[in-house]
Amino acid sequence: MKTISQRPLWHQTLLAGFTLIELLVVIAIIAIL
């Protein structure tokens, strides 16, 4: 049960991580421009 409950949390953290990385990339591109 614990592993099943942890899986969605991992998905949420991964999605949040990807969004943060995308924001950092966009900010870096804007800074370069």
Short mmCIF file of N, CA and C in Angstrom, two decimals:
data_model
loop_
_atom_site.label_atom_id
_atom_site.label_comp_id
_atom_site.label_asym_id
_atom_site.label_seq_id
_atom_site.Cartn_x
_atom_site.Cartn_y
_atom_site.Cartn_z
N MET A 1 0.84 -1.21 0.00
CA MET A 1 0.00 0.00 0.00
C MET A 1 0.87 1.26 0.00
N LYS A 2 1.94 1.22 0.75
CA LYS A 2 2.79 2.42 0.82
C LYS A 2 3.38 2.75 -0.55
N THR A 3 3.85 1.71 -1.24
CA THR A 3 4.45 1.98 -2.55
C THR A 3 3.42 2.57 -3.51
N ILE A 4 2.19 2.06 -3.44
CA ILE A 4 1.13 2.57 -4.33
C ILE A 4 0.84 4.04 -4.00
N SER A 5 0.83 4.38 -2.72
CA SER A 5 0.53 5.75 -2.33
C SER A 5 1.69 6.68 -2.67
N GLN A 6 2.90 6.14 -2.73
CA GLN A 6 4.07 6.98 -3.02
C GLN A 6 4.22 7.26 -4.52
N ARG A 7 3.68 6.36 -5.34
CA ARG A 7 3.85 6.54 -6.78
C ARG A 7 3.30 7.88 -7.27
N PRO A 8 2.04 8.23 -6.95
CA PRO A 8 1.53 9.53 -7.42
C PRO A 8 2.36 10.69 -6.91
N LEU A 9 2.90 10.56 -5.69
CA LEU A 9 3.74 11.63 -5.15
C LEU A 9 4.99 11.78 -6.02
N TRP A 10 5.57 10.65 -6.42
CA TRP A 10 6.75 10.72 -7.28
C TRP A 10 6.39 11.39 -8.60
N HIS A 11 5.24 11.05 -9.16
CA HIS A 11 4.84 11.67 -10.42
C HIS A 11 4.69 13.17 -10.24
N GLN A 12 4.09 13.59 -9.14
CA GLN A 12 3.90 15.02 -8.90
C GLN A 12 5.25 15.72 -8.77
N THR A 13 6.18 15.10 -8.03
CA THR A 13 7.50 15.73 -7.85
C THR A 13 8.22 15.81 -9.19
N LEU A 14 8.10 14.76 -10.01
CA LEU A 14 8.76 14.79 -11.32
C LEU A 14 8.17 15.89 -12.19
N LEU A 15 6.84 16.00 -12.19
CA LEU A 15 6.20 17.05 -12.99
C LEU A 15 6.63 18.42 -12.50
N ALA A 16 6.66 18.62 -11.18
CA ALA A 16 7.08 19.91 -10.62
C ALA A 16 8.53 20.19 -11.01
N GLY A 17 9.38 19.17 -10.96
CA GLY A 17 10.78 19.35 -11.33
C GLY A 17 10.92 19.77 -12.78
N PHE A 18 10.17 19.12 -13.67
CA PHE A 18 10.25 19.46 -15.09
C PHE A 18 9.78 20.89 -15.32
N THR A 19 8.71 21.30 -14.65
CA THR A 19 8.19 22.66 -14.83
C THR A 19 9.22 23.67 -14.34
N LEU A 20 9.87 23.38 -13.21
CA LEU A 20 10.88 24.30 -12.68
C LEU A 20 12.05 24.40 -13.66
N ILE A 21 12.46 23.26 -14.22
CA ILE A 21 13.57 23.27 -15.18
C ILE A 21 13.18 24.09 -16.41
N GLU A 22 11.95 23.92 -16.88
CA GLU A 22 11.50 24.67 -18.05
C GLU A 22 11.51 26.17 -17.75
N LEU A 23 11.05 26.55 -16.56
CA LEU A 23 11.05 27.97 -16.19
C LEU A 23 12.47 28.50 -16.16
N LEU A 24 13.40 27.72 -15.60
CA LEU A 24 14.80 28.16 -15.54
C LEU A 24 15.36 28.33 -16.94
N VAL A 25 15.02 27.42 -17.85
CA VAL A 25 15.51 27.52 -19.23
C VAL A 25 14.96 28.78 -19.89
N VAL A 26 13.68 29.03 -19.71
CA VAL A 26 13.07 30.23 -20.31
C VAL A 26 13.73 31.49 -19.75
N ILE A 27 13.95 31.53 -18.45
CA ILE A 27 14.59 32.70 -17.83
C ILE A 27 15.99 32.88 -18.38
N ALA A 28 16.73 31.77 -18.54
CA ALA A 28 18.09 31.85 -19.07
C ALA A 28 18.07 32.40 -20.50
N ILE A 29 17.14 31.93 -21.32
CA ILE A 29 17.05 32.40 -22.71
C ILE A 29 16.74 33.89 -22.73
N ILE A 30 15.81 34.32 -21.90
CA ILE A 30 15.45 35.74 -21.85
C ILE A 30 16.65 36.57 -21.40
N ALA A 31 17.39 36.05 -20.42
CA ALA A 31 18.57 36.78 -19.93
C ALA A 31 19.61 36.92 -21.04
N ILE A 32 19.78 35.86 -21.85
CA ILE A 32 20.77 35.91 -22.94
C ILE A 32 20.31 36.91 -24.00
N LEU A 33 19.03 36.91 -24.30
CA LEU A 33 18.51 37.84 -25.31
C LEU A 33 18.58 39.27 -24.79
#
